[in-house]
Amino acid sequence: MRLRPSPYIRTRLAAWFILIVAVVLATFSFAVYQLTRYNSLGEVQRDVRQRATLLAAAAAANHGEVPAQALDTEGAPDVFAQIVDASGTVQRSSASLAGRRLPFSTATVGAGQVQEVRLGEVPLYVFGRRLLADGRVRGYVLVARSPRSVYLALSRLRRVLYPGTALALALAGGAGWLLTRRAMRPLEHLDRTAAEIAATGDHTRRLRHRGPHDEIGRLAATIDGMLASLEDAHRQVQEANEAQRRFLADVSHELRTPLTIMLSSLDLLARVGTSDPEFNKTTLQDMRAEVTRMARMVSQLLIMARSDADAAISYQPVLLADVVADACRREWANGAGGRAADLVDRGLGAIGEAVVRGNPDYLEQLFLILLDNAAKYTPPSGLIEVRGHLDPLGAPERVAVTVADTGIGISANDLPHIFDRFYRAESARAHARDGMGLGLAIARHIAEQHGGRIHVESTLGHGASFTVTLPLLSPG
Ligand code: ADP
């Protein structure tokens, strides 16, 4: 099921972006505002302090009297100056004060600090200095200045900063939203295509990302790789299903044919049997051959089912030559019943004493499969040979048995597949009708179960040679 596309990541990214830009902008604006305020007000305070100090210095040089023109502040209408005597009575004021009186206390003058006071509605920074003459305090000079112009400038700055910050935030937010949209678009494309692939079940389709080989490009390549392996797995499952279907059809067909033959033989026996002993004998022989074929097929199916279920088998020391000879005898008996290819087992003497650890029934089944194939795919005039040898290919503690024939052989194309389940070469189908393509798969499984292996050498039209190599339990 595909989830409804949600703009969750996009919204989250954009929200984080806007939040970060907002914090940065707010911090920056706050810092700019505070710095400007601090510097500008500091400037005012420095100014009043400087003016008062200059006036006090001028008075000291003039016997404690402030020169009249020194109080003139016409150039700076927001600066006020006042002289008071030692008892606090106003002596003189600058014209800008227009008769008003600056707040004054000897304690604040003594503190040497710039004070912030109000004169009516007007905020003021005031600083005072003592006027000395002959070592005595004659009075005080007070200088005040209104920071109104600074407040005005600050309010103008606020009027620029607030909307400016909001505008920058909106622009940054919009840009962030667009950028995340752009960054997410390839992902949305991947999501859409992947969903379409899932919906249509088209396993051959790929994302085929056309953008740069960045993180998204690499993700697309990884998904494409995954789709390729899914397609592979899907094809394998389909092939396995197809093989399974064919197998069921083959099994039913293979079992029905001998059953039909036996049923008609039984009918015939019932009708004419007892009166003709010769007929009785041949019919029973035919029925025996069919039952043998069926029994072999059922044992192959059983072995295969057991190997699929990983069922344990019992092992014992086995004289390999005996098992191979038994299989040859059984095949020989079958050959007498129809196949004329010569079976030669002259080479078994070389492994006469070789003992392997194995299951005699399974090992016999293995050689029966090889012998049966050799007989099946070799024309009546051909030859089948069974050879045993120790230390095959310089591998000590191993024993090998080769079943070679002069039959139809196997093409190079078919060779890699003949051990696959249900695989039958075209040439084999044309040559022998019966067979399900299970024999060699079972033979290889049995060889591997016994710690051995099986390999084949063959050329089309020039016979085949199958060699089974097994570990020896007791050499010689
Ligand atoms: P089948 O039931 O078809 O014999 P097998 O698994 O025993 O199944 O063999 C698989 C295929 O290997 C055969 O269909 C045939 O094409 C090929 N094959 C096996 N043995 C021989 C042989 N001795 N000569 C030629 N082809 C063989």
Short mmCIF file of C-alpha atoms and ligand atoms in Angstrom, two decimals:
data_model
loop_
_atom_site.label_atom_id
_atom_site.label_comp_id
_atom_site.label_asym_id
_atom_site.label_seq_id
_atom_site.Cartn_x
_atom_site.Cartn_y
_atom_site.Cartn_z
CA MET A 1 0.00 0.00 0.00
CA ARG A 2 1.34 3.43 -0.89
CA LEU A 3 1.14 6.15 1.71
CA ARG A 4 -0.45 9.42 0.65
CA PRO A 5 2.40 11.79 -0.23
CA SER A 6 2.94 14.05 2.74
CA PRO A 7 4.90 17.31 2.58
CA TYR A 8 6.15 16.54 6.07
CA ILE A 9 9.91 16.65 5.47
CA ARG A 10 9.56 19.67 3.22
CA THR A 11 7.52 21.58 5.81
CA ARG A 12 9.84 20.55 8.59
CA LEU A 13 12.95 21.61 6.69
CA ALA A 14 11.40 24.95 5.71
CA ALA A 15 10.17 25.52 9.30
CA TRP A 16 13.64 24.82 10.69
CA PHE A 17 15.17 27.11 8.10
CA ILE A 18 12.77 29.95 8.94
CA LEU A 19 13.29 29.43 12.67
CA ILE A 20 17.09 29.57 12.33
CA VAL A 21 16.95 32.66 10.09
CA ALA A 22 14.49 34.30 12.54
CA VAL A 23 16.79 33.64 15.52
CA VAL A 24 19.84 34.93 13.63
CA LEU A 25 18.03 38.05 12.39
CA ALA A 26 16.47 38.81 15.79
CA THR A 27 19.83 38.42 17.55
CA PHE A 28 21.53 40.60 14.96
CA SER A 29 18.84 43.35 15.12
CA PHE A 30 18.85 43.29 18.94
CA ALA A 31 22.64 43.59 19.00
CA VAL A 32 22.65 46.45 16.47
CA TYR A 33 19.94 48.30 18.43
CA GLN A 34 21.58 47.85 21.83
CA LEU A 35 25.01 48.83 20.51
CA THR A 36 23.66 51.97 18.87
CA ARG A 37 21.72 52.90 22.03
CA TYR A 38 24.69 52.29 24.31
CA ASN A 39 27.10 54.27 22.11
CA SER A 40 24.74 57.20 21.50
CA LEU A 41 23.69 57.60 25.16
CA GLY A 42 27.32 57.18 26.20
CA GLU A 43 28.19 60.01 23.84
CA VAL A 44 25.61 62.28 25.58
CA GLN A 45 26.95 61.35 29.02
CA ARG A 46 30.54 62.00 27.95
CA ASP A 47 29.45 65.37 26.54
CA VAL A 48 27.80 66.61 29.79
CA ARG A 49 30.73 65.39 31.84
CA GLN A 50 33.19 67.13 29.54
CA ARG A 51 31.26 70.42 29.46
CA ALA A 52 30.90 70.51 33.28
CA THR A 53 34.63 69.74 33.71
CA LEU A 54 35.57 72.53 31.27
CA LEU A 55 33.30 75.03 33.06
CA ALA A 56 34.74 74.03 36.47
CA ALA A 57 38.28 74.45 35.05
CA ALA A 58 37.37 77.87 33.62
CA ALA A 59 35.97 78.89 37.02
CA ALA A 60 39.10 77.69 38.83
CA ALA A 61 41.18 79.92 36.58
CA ASN A 62 38.78 82.83 37.27
CA HIS A 63 38.73 82.90 41.15
CA GLY A 64 35.79 80.50 41.32
CA GLU A 65 33.66 82.51 38.91
CA VAL A 66 32.38 80.96 35.70
CA PRO A 67 32.93 83.43 32.84
CA ALA A 68 29.52 84.75 31.66
CA GLN A 69 29.92 83.79 28.00
CA ALA A 70 30.95 80.24 29.03
CA LEU A 71 27.34 79.44 29.95
CA ASP A 72 26.19 80.35 26.47
CA THR A 73 24.82 77.11 24.83
CA GLU A 74 23.17 78.68 21.83
CA GLY A 75 24.93 76.34 19.42
CA ALA A 76 23.35 73.38 21.24
CA PRO A 77 19.70 74.12 22.25
CA ASP A 78 19.34 70.73 24.08
CA VAL A 79 22.28 71.54 26.40
CA PHE A 80 21.56 73.33 29.70
CA ALA A 81 23.97 74.85 32.21
CA GLN A 82 23.35 76.30 35.67
CA ILE A 83 25.49 77.69 38.48
CA VAL A 84 24.27 77.32 42.07
CA ASP A 85 25.97 78.62 45.20
CA ALA A 86 27.09 76.46 48.13
CA SER A 87 23.60 76.64 49.69
CA GLY A 88 21.92 75.45 46.46
CA THR A 89 20.48 78.79 45.32
CA VAL A 90 20.54 79.27 41.53
CA GLN A 91 23.03 82.00 40.56
CA ARG A 92 22.96 81.90 36.77
CA SER A 93 21.47 79.70 34.02
CA SER A 94 21.99 79.24 30.32
CA ALA A 95 19.36 80.85 28.10
CA SER A 96 18.18 77.38 26.98
CA LEU A 97 16.82 76.69 30.51
CA ALA A 98 14.35 79.57 30.16
CA GLY A 99 14.07 80.13 33.90
CA ARG A 100 13.68 76.50 34.85
CA ARG A 101 15.77 74.94 37.56
CA LEU A 102 17.90 71.79 37.16
CA PRO A 103 17.35 69.18 39.92
CA PHE A 104 20.32 69.30 42.28
CA SER A 105 21.66 67.66 45.44
CA THR A 106 25.17 67.87 46.83
CA ALA A 107 25.14 64.10 47.29
CA THR A 108 24.69 63.43 43.56
CA VAL A 109 27.43 65.95 42.68
CA GLY A 110 29.68 64.24 45.22
CA ALA A 111 28.99 60.80 43.66
CA GLY A 112 30.74 61.95 40.43
CA GLN A 113 28.13 60.09 38.32
CA VAL A 114 25.98 61.27 35.44
CA GLN A 115 22.35 61.21 36.70
CA GLU A 116 19.26 60.61 34.59
CA VAL A 117 16.46 62.98 35.69
CA ARG A 118 13.30 64.55 34.23
CA LEU A 119 12.65 68.22 33.81
CA GLY A 120 8.88 68.29 33.36
CA GLU A 121 8.37 66.02 30.35
CA VAL A 122 11.97 66.25 29.21
CA PRO A 123 14.43 63.47 30.15
CA LEU A 124 17.89 64.79 31.02
CA TYR A 125 21.40 63.57 31.78
CA VAL A 126 22.89 65.82 34.46
CA PHE A 127 26.43 66.08 35.76
CA GLY A 128 27.72 68.53 38.36
CA ARG A 129 31.14 69.75 39.50
CA ARG A 130 32.19 71.74 42.54
CA LEU A 131 33.46 75.28 42.00
CA LEU A 132 36.49 75.86 44.24
CA ALA A 133 38.23 79.08 45.23
CA ASP A 134 41.03 79.19 47.77
CA GLY A 135 40.33 75.61 48.71
CA ARG A 136 36.65 76.33 49.55
CA VAL A 137 33.53 75.19 47.78
CA ARG A 138 32.02 78.34 46.28
CA GLY A 139 29.19 76.64 44.49
CA TYR A 140 28.40 74.11 41.82
CA VAL A 141 28.21 74.05 38.04
CA LEU A 142 25.54 71.72 36.59
CA VAL A 143 25.45 70.72 32.92
CA ALA A 144 22.46 68.78 31.49
CA ARG A 145 21.68 67.50 28.07
CA SER A 146 18.53 65.90 26.76
CA PRO A 147 19.01 62.50 25.05
CA ARG A 148 15.80 63.18 23.07
CA SER A 149 17.63 63.30 19.74
CA VAL A 150 19.19 59.91 20.57
CA TYR A 151 15.75 58.51 21.46
CA LEU A 152 14.43 59.87 18.20
CA ALA A 153 17.23 58.27 16.23
CA LEU A 154 16.67 54.99 18.10
CA SER A 155 12.94 55.02 17.36
CA ARG A 156 13.76 55.66 13.67
CA LEU A 157 16.17 52.72 13.79
CA ARG A 158 13.39 50.56 15.30
CA ARG A 159 11.05 51.61 12.53
CA VAL A 160 13.61 50.33 10.01
CA LEU A 161 14.71 47.23 11.92
CA TYR A 162 11.27 45.71 12.73
CA PRO A 163 9.77 45.70 9.24
CA GLY A 164 13.21 45.05 7.73
CA THR A 165 13.62 41.94 9.90
CA ALA A 166 10.08 40.79 9.09
CA LEU A 167 10.68 41.32 5.37
CA ALA A 168 14.05 39.52 5.45
CA LEU A 169 12.39 36.68 7.35
CA ALA A 170 9.57 36.41 4.82
CA LEU A 171 12.04 36.44 1.94
CA ALA A 172 14.32 33.88 3.62
CA GLY A 173 11.29 31.72 4.47
CA GLY A 174 10.00 31.84 0.90
CA ALA A 175 13.46 31.08 -0.46
CA GLY A 176 13.85 28.22 2.04
CA TRP A 177 10.49 26.75 1.05
CA LEU A 178 11.37 26.95 -2.65
CA LEU A 179 14.83 25.49 -2.09
CA THR A 180 13.54 22.53 -0.08
CA ARG A 181 10.83 22.00 -2.72
CA ARG A 182 13.52 21.89 -5.37
CA ALA A 183 15.69 19.57 -3.30
CA MET A 184 12.73 17.26 -2.64
CA ARG A 185 11.53 17.12 -6.24
CA PRO A 186 13.89 14.30 -7.34
CA LEU A 187 12.84 12.33 -4.25
CA GLU A 188 9.17 12.81 -5.14
CA HIS A 189 9.97 11.63 -8.66
CA LEU A 190 11.66 8.52 -7.23
CA ASP A 191 8.70 7.90 -4.95
CA ARG A 192 6.20 8.28 -7.80
CA THR A 193 8.11 5.98 -10.13
CA ALA A 194 8.66 3.37 -7.40
CA ALA A 195 4.92 3.48 -6.61
CA GLU A 196 4.06 3.05 -10.30
CA ILE A 197 6.40 0.08 -10.53
CA ALA A 198 4.73 -1.46 -7.48
CA ALA A 199 1.24 -0.76 -8.88
CA THR A 200 1.87 -2.05 -12.41
CA GLY A 201 4.14 -4.93 -11.35
CA ASP A 202 6.43 -4.01 -14.25
CA HIS A 203 9.70 -5.47 -12.96
CA THR A 204 11.65 -4.36 -16.03
CA ARG A 205 11.16 -0.67 -15.25
CA ARG A 206 13.89 1.37 -13.58
CA LEU A 207 14.03 4.78 -11.92
CA ARG A 208 16.80 5.98 -14.30
CA HIS A 209 17.67 9.13 -12.38
CA ARG A 210 18.99 11.77 -14.77
CA GLY A 211 20.33 14.25 -12.21
CA PRO A 212 23.83 14.50 -10.75
CA HIS A 213 25.44 11.57 -8.95
CA ASP A 214 24.79 13.08 -5.51
CA GLU A 215 23.11 11.38 -2.52
CA ILE A 216 19.80 11.16 -4.39
CA GLY A 217 21.54 9.91 -7.54
CA ARG A 218 23.24 7.21 -5.48
CA LEU A 219 19.95 6.29 -3.80
CA ALA A 220 18.30 5.96 -7.23
CA ALA A 221 21.18 3.77 -8.42
CA THR A 222 20.84 1.58 -5.31
CA ILE A 223 17.07 1.24 -5.85
CA ASP A 224 17.68 0.39 -9.52
CA GLY A 225 20.16 -2.28 -8.42
CA MET A 226 17.58 -3.62 -5.98
CA LEU A 227 14.92 -3.65 -8.71
CA ALA A 228 17.30 -5.59 -10.96
CA SER A 229 17.83 -8.25 -8.28
CA LEU A 230 14.07 -8.30 -7.62
CA GLU A 231 13.47 -8.84 -11.32
CA ASP A 232 16.02 -11.64 -11.21
CA ALA A 233 14.42 -13.23 -8.18
CA HIS A 234 10.97 -12.85 -9.74
CA ARG A 235 12.17 -14.54 -12.93
CA GLN A 236 13.71 -17.36 -10.92
CA VAL A 237 10.48 -17.88 -8.97
CA GLN A 238 8.54 -17.90 -12.23
CA GLU A 239 10.96 -20.39 -13.74
CA ALA A 240 10.71 -22.55 -10.62
CA ASN A 241 6.90 -22.40 -10.80
CA GLU A 242 6.99 -23.27 -14.47
CA ALA A 243 9.34 -26.18 -13.76
CA GLN A 244 7.09 -27.30 -10.92
CA ARG A 245 4.05 -27.23 -13.21
CA ARG A 246 5.95 -29.18 -15.87
CA PHE A 247 7.12 -31.58 -13.21
CA LEU A 248 3.59 -32.26 -11.97
CA ALA A 249 2.39 -32.83 -15.54
CA ASP A 250 5.40 -35.11 -16.24
CA VAL A 251 4.94 -37.09 -13.03
CA SER A 252 1.24 -37.65 -13.68
CA HIS A 253 2.00 -38.64 -17.25
CA GLU A 254 4.90 -40.92 -16.27
CA LEU A 255 2.80 -42.68 -13.63
CA ARG A 256 -0.34 -42.91 -15.73
CA THR A 257 1.35 -44.62 -18.70
CA PRO A 258 2.60 -47.74 -16.86
CA LEU A 259 -0.64 -47.89 -14.87
CA THR A 260 -2.69 -47.86 -18.09
CA ILE A 261 -0.47 -50.56 -19.60
CA MET A 262 -0.80 -52.69 -16.48
CA LEU A 263 -4.57 -52.23 -16.32
CA SER A 264 -5.03 -53.37 -19.91
CA SER A 265 -2.60 -56.27 -19.29
CA LEU A 266 -4.66 -57.30 -16.23
CA ASP A 267 -7.87 -57.09 -18.30
CA LEU A 268 -6.31 -59.28 -20.97
CA LEU A 269 -5.04 -61.74 -18.35
CA ALA A 270 -8.52 -61.92 -16.85
CA ARG A 271 -10.01 -62.72 -20.23
CA VAL A 272 -7.52 -65.06 -21.90
CA GLY A 273 -4.75 -65.53 -19.34
CA THR A 274 -5.04 -69.00 -17.84
CA SER A 275 -5.51 -70.80 -21.16
CA ASP A 276 -2.22 -69.52 -22.68
CA PRO A 277 0.81 -69.97 -20.37
CA GLU A 278 3.20 -68.31 -22.88
CA PHE A 279 0.98 -65.21 -23.03
CA ASN A 280 0.77 -65.24 -19.23
CA LYS A 281 4.56 -65.22 -18.96
CA THR A 282 5.16 -62.33 -21.40
CA THR A 283 2.36 -60.24 -19.92
CA LEU A 284 3.73 -60.72 -16.39
CA GLN A 285 7.26 -59.82 -17.62
CA ASP A 286 5.96 -56.64 -19.21
CA MET A 287 4.04 -55.77 -16.07
CA ARG A 288 7.18 -56.39 -13.98
CA ALA A 289 9.20 -54.02 -16.19
CA GLU A 290 6.54 -51.34 -15.81
CA VAL A 291 6.35 -51.81 -12.02
CA THR A 292 10.17 -51.61 -11.83
CA ARG A 293 10.11 -48.35 -13.79
CA MET A 294 7.41 -46.95 -11.53
CA ALA A 295 9.21 -48.09 -8.39
CA ARG A 296 12.41 -46.39 -9.56
CA MET A 297 10.57 -43.22 -10.34
CA VAL A 298 8.86 -43.23 -6.94
CA SER A 299 12.19 -43.82 -5.16
CA GLN A 300 13.71 -40.89 -7.08
CA LEU A 301 10.81 -38.70 -6.03
CA LEU A 302 11.21 -39.90 -2.46
CA ILE A 303 14.95 -39.17 -2.42
CA MET A 304 14.28 -35.73 -3.82
CA ALA A 305 11.55 -34.98 -1.26
CA ARG A 306 13.83 -36.20 1.55
CA SER A 307 16.73 -34.09 0.35
CA ASP A 308 14.40 -31.08 0.25
CA ALA A 309 13.33 -31.82 3.82
CA ASP A 310 17.02 -32.29 4.84
CA ALA A 311 16.11 -35.71 6.25
CA ALA A 312 19.04 -37.53 7.87
CA ILE A 313 20.18 -40.80 6.27
CA SER A 314 22.01 -43.66 7.96
CA TYR A 315 25.62 -44.42 6.99
CA GLN A 316 27.66 -47.61 7.25
CA PRO A 317 30.89 -48.95 5.77
CA VAL A 318 30.10 -50.04 2.22
CA LEU A 319 32.17 -52.08 -0.26
CA LEU A 320 31.81 -49.76 -3.22
CA ALA A 321 32.54 -52.40 -5.87
CA ASP A 322 29.62 -54.51 -4.53
CA VAL A 323 27.18 -51.61 -4.76
CA VAL A 324 28.28 -50.76 -8.31
CA ALA A 325 28.12 -54.43 -9.32
CA ASP A 326 24.58 -54.73 -7.89
CA ALA A 327 23.50 -51.67 -9.83
CA CYS A 328 25.08 -53.11 -13.00
CA ARG A 329 23.29 -56.43 -12.47
CA ARG A 330 19.95 -54.70 -12.09
CA GLU A 331 20.59 -52.57 -15.14
CA TRP A 332 21.78 -55.67 -16.99
CA ALA A 333 18.51 -57.36 -16.12
CA ASN A 334 16.60 -54.36 -17.43
CA GLY A 335 18.76 -54.23 -20.54
CA ALA A 336 17.83 -57.83 -21.28
CA GLY A 337 14.23 -56.65 -21.16
CA GLY A 338 14.65 -54.21 -24.04
CA ARG A 339 17.93 -52.31 -24.33
CA ALA A 340 20.69 -54.05 -26.21
CA ALA A 341 23.62 -51.76 -25.42
CA ASP A 342 26.52 -53.78 -24.07
CA LEU A 343 27.32 -53.23 -20.40
CA VAL A 344 30.94 -53.86 -19.57
CA ASP A 345 31.98 -53.82 -15.92
CA ARG A 346 35.45 -55.22 -16.37
CA GLY A 347 37.19 -52.29 -14.59
CA LEU A 348 35.78 -52.84 -11.08
CA GLY A 349 38.67 -55.08 -9.96
CA ALA A 350 40.84 -52.02 -9.28
CA ILE A 351 38.54 -50.94 -6.43
CA GLY A 352 37.70 -54.44 -5.22
CA GLU A 353 38.61 -53.70 -1.56
CA ALA A 354 37.65 -49.99 -1.43
CA VAL A 355 35.30 -49.20 1.46
CA VAL A 356 33.40 -45.93 1.72
CA ARG A 357 31.16 -44.58 4.43
CA GLY A 358 27.72 -44.49 2.88
CA ASN A 359 24.17 -45.63 2.51
CA PRO A 360 24.09 -48.64 0.17
CA ASP A 361 20.56 -47.93 -1.08
CA TYR A 362 21.36 -44.32 -1.95
CA LEU A 363 24.70 -45.22 -3.56
CA GLU A 364 23.03 -47.94 -5.64
CA GLN A 365 20.39 -45.42 -6.68
CA LEU A 366 23.19 -43.05 -7.78
CA PHE A 367 24.83 -45.65 -10.05
CA LEU A 368 21.47 -46.87 -11.32
CA ILE A 369 20.69 -43.32 -12.46
CA LEU A 370 24.02 -43.10 -14.33
CA LEU A 371 23.65 -46.58 -15.85
CA ASP A 372 20.01 -45.97 -16.73
CA ASN A 373 20.91 -42.69 -18.48
CA ALA A 374 23.79 -44.35 -20.31
CA ALA A 375 21.44 -47.08 -21.52
CA LYS A 376 18.71 -44.57 -22.37
CA TYR A 377 20.90 -42.25 -24.42
CA THR A 378 23.04 -44.89 -26.16
CA PRO A 379 21.75 -46.55 -29.35
CA PRO A 380 21.45 -50.40 -29.38
CA SER A 381 24.77 -50.75 -31.18
CA GLY A 382 26.62 -48.64 -28.56
CA LEU A 383 28.75 -49.57 -25.60
CA ILE A 384 28.51 -48.77 -21.88
CA GLU A 385 31.59 -49.16 -19.75
CA VAL A 386 32.00 -49.06 -15.95
CA ARG A 387 35.51 -48.44 -14.56
CA GLY A 388 36.72 -48.04 -11.01
CA HIS A 389 40.02 -46.45 -9.97
CA LEU A 390 41.85 -45.44 -6.78
CA ASP A 391 43.65 -42.11 -6.20
CA PRO A 392 41.82 -40.37 -9.03
CA LEU A 393 43.72 -37.35 -10.39
CA GLY A 394 46.36 -37.72 -7.70
CA ALA A 395 43.83 -37.34 -4.87
CA PRO A 396 44.76 -40.02 -2.33
CA GLU A 397 42.11 -41.47 -0.03
CA ARG A 398 39.57 -41.13 -2.78
CA VAL A 399 37.96 -43.63 -5.03
CA ALA A 400 36.28 -42.95 -8.36
CA VAL A 401 33.83 -44.85 -10.55
CA THR A 402 33.27 -43.80 -14.16
CA VAL A 403 30.24 -44.72 -16.24
CA ALA A 404 31.09 -43.99 -19.90
CA ASP A 405 28.98 -44.56 -22.98
CA THR A 406 29.23 -44.08 -26.73
CA GLY A 407 25.76 -42.54 -27.01
CA ILE A 408 24.29 -39.26 -28.23
CA GLY A 409 26.50 -37.12 -25.96
CA ILE A 410 25.70 -33.69 -24.54
CA SER A 411 26.20 -30.31 -26.21
CA ALA A 412 28.43 -27.66 -24.59
CA ASN A 413 25.34 -25.50 -24.10
CA ASP A 414 23.53 -28.19 -22.14
CA LEU A 415 26.50 -29.35 -20.05
CA PRO A 416 26.26 -26.62 -17.36
CA HIS A 417 22.56 -27.38 -16.83
CA ILE A 418 22.18 -31.14 -16.86
CA PHE A 419 22.49 -31.36 -13.05
CA ASP A 420 19.62 -28.87 -12.61
CA ARG A 421 16.28 -30.27 -11.60
CA PHE A 422 13.86 -30.97 -14.48
CA TYR A 423 16.45 -30.03 -17.09
CA ARG A 424 16.38 -32.19 -20.22
CA ALA A 425 18.43 -31.43 -23.33
CA GLU A 426 16.49 -31.10 -26.59
CA SER A 427 18.52 -33.95 -28.10
CA ALA A 428 17.59 -36.13 -25.10
CA ARG A 429 13.86 -35.38 -25.47
CA ALA A 430 14.02 -36.40 -29.11
CA HIS A 431 15.92 -39.57 -28.25
CA ALA A 432 14.11 -40.91 -25.19
CA ARG A 433 10.52 -40.08 -24.34
CA ASP A 434 10.62 -41.11 -20.68
CA GLY A 435 12.58 -39.11 -18.12
CA MET A 436 11.77 -36.13 -15.97
CA GLY A 437 15.15 -34.47 -15.70
CA LEU A 438 15.46 -35.43 -12.03
CA GLY A 439 18.03 -38.24 -12.16
CA LEU A 440 21.27 -36.26 -12.31
CA ALA A 441 20.05 -33.69 -9.75
CA ILE A 442 19.48 -36.60 -7.36
CA ALA A 443 22.78 -38.25 -8.32
CA ARG A 444 24.72 -35.09 -7.53
CA HIS A 445 22.85 -34.65 -4.25
CA ILE A 446 23.67 -38.23 -3.18
CA ALA A 447 27.36 -37.79 -4.15
CA GLU A 448 27.59 -34.56 -2.15
CA GLN A 449 25.77 -36.13 0.83
CA HIS A 450 28.59 -38.72 0.86
CA GLY A 451 31.30 -36.05 0.80
CA GLY A 452 31.99 -36.74 -2.87
CA ARG A 453 31.32 -35.12 -6.22
CA ILE A 454 30.25 -36.02 -9.70
CA HIS A 455 31.50 -34.57 -12.97
CA VAL A 456 30.88 -35.13 -16.63
CA GLU A 457 32.88 -35.01 -19.86
CA SER A 458 30.99 -35.17 -23.10
CA THR A 459 30.75 -33.95 -26.68
CA LEU A 460 27.56 -33.98 -28.66
CA GLY A 461 27.40 -37.15 -30.76
CA HIS A 462 30.45 -38.72 -29.10
CA GLY A 463 29.17 -40.26 -25.89
CA ALA A 464 29.31 -39.11 -22.27
CA SER A 465 31.46 -40.04 -19.32
CA PHE A 466 30.21 -39.47 -15.75
CA THR A 467 32.70 -39.88 -12.87
CA VAL A 468 31.71 -40.15 -9.20
CA THR A 469 34.52 -39.48 -6.69
CA LEU A 470 34.02 -40.52 -3.03
CA PRO A 471 36.25 -40.37 0.08
CA LEU A 472 37.68 -43.72 1.10
CA LEU A 473 36.95 -45.10 4.56
CA SER A 474 39.76 -47.66 4.33
CA PRO A 475 42.11 -47.45 1.38
CA GLY A 476 42.75 -50.81 -0.26
P1 ADP B 1 16.39 -37.61 -17.58
O1 ADP B 1 15.26 -38.14 -16.84
O2 ADP B 1 16.03 -36.65 -18.65
O3 ADP B 1 17.35 -38.62 -18.02
P2 ADP B 1 18.57 -36.70 -15.91
O4 ADP B 1 18.60 -35.72 -14.82
O5 ADP B 1 19.00 -38.08 -15.55
O6 ADP B 1 17.13 -36.68 -16.52
O7 ADP B 1 19.48 -36.16 -17.05
C1 ADP B 1 19.37 -34.82 -17.43
C2 ADP B 1 19.78 -34.65 -18.87
O8 ADP B 1 21.17 -34.91 -19.02
C3 ADP B 1 19.12 -35.59 -19.80
O9 ADP B 1 17.84 -35.14 -20.18
C4 ADP B 1 20.08 -35.59 -20.95
O10 ADP B 1 19.88 -34.47 -21.76
C5 ADP B 1 21.42 -35.47 -20.29
N1 ADP B 1 22.09 -36.77 -20.07
C6 ADP B 1 22.23 -37.41 -18.90
N2 ADP B 1 22.94 -38.56 -19.07
C7 ADP B 1 23.28 -38.60 -20.38
C8 ADP B 1 24.03 -39.51 -21.17
N3 ADP B 1 24.58 -40.62 -20.67
N4 ADP B 1 24.17 -39.23 -22.48
C9 ADP B 1 23.64 -38.12 -23.03
N5 ADP B 1 22.93 -37.19 -22.32
C10 ADP B 1 22.74 -37.44 -21.01
#
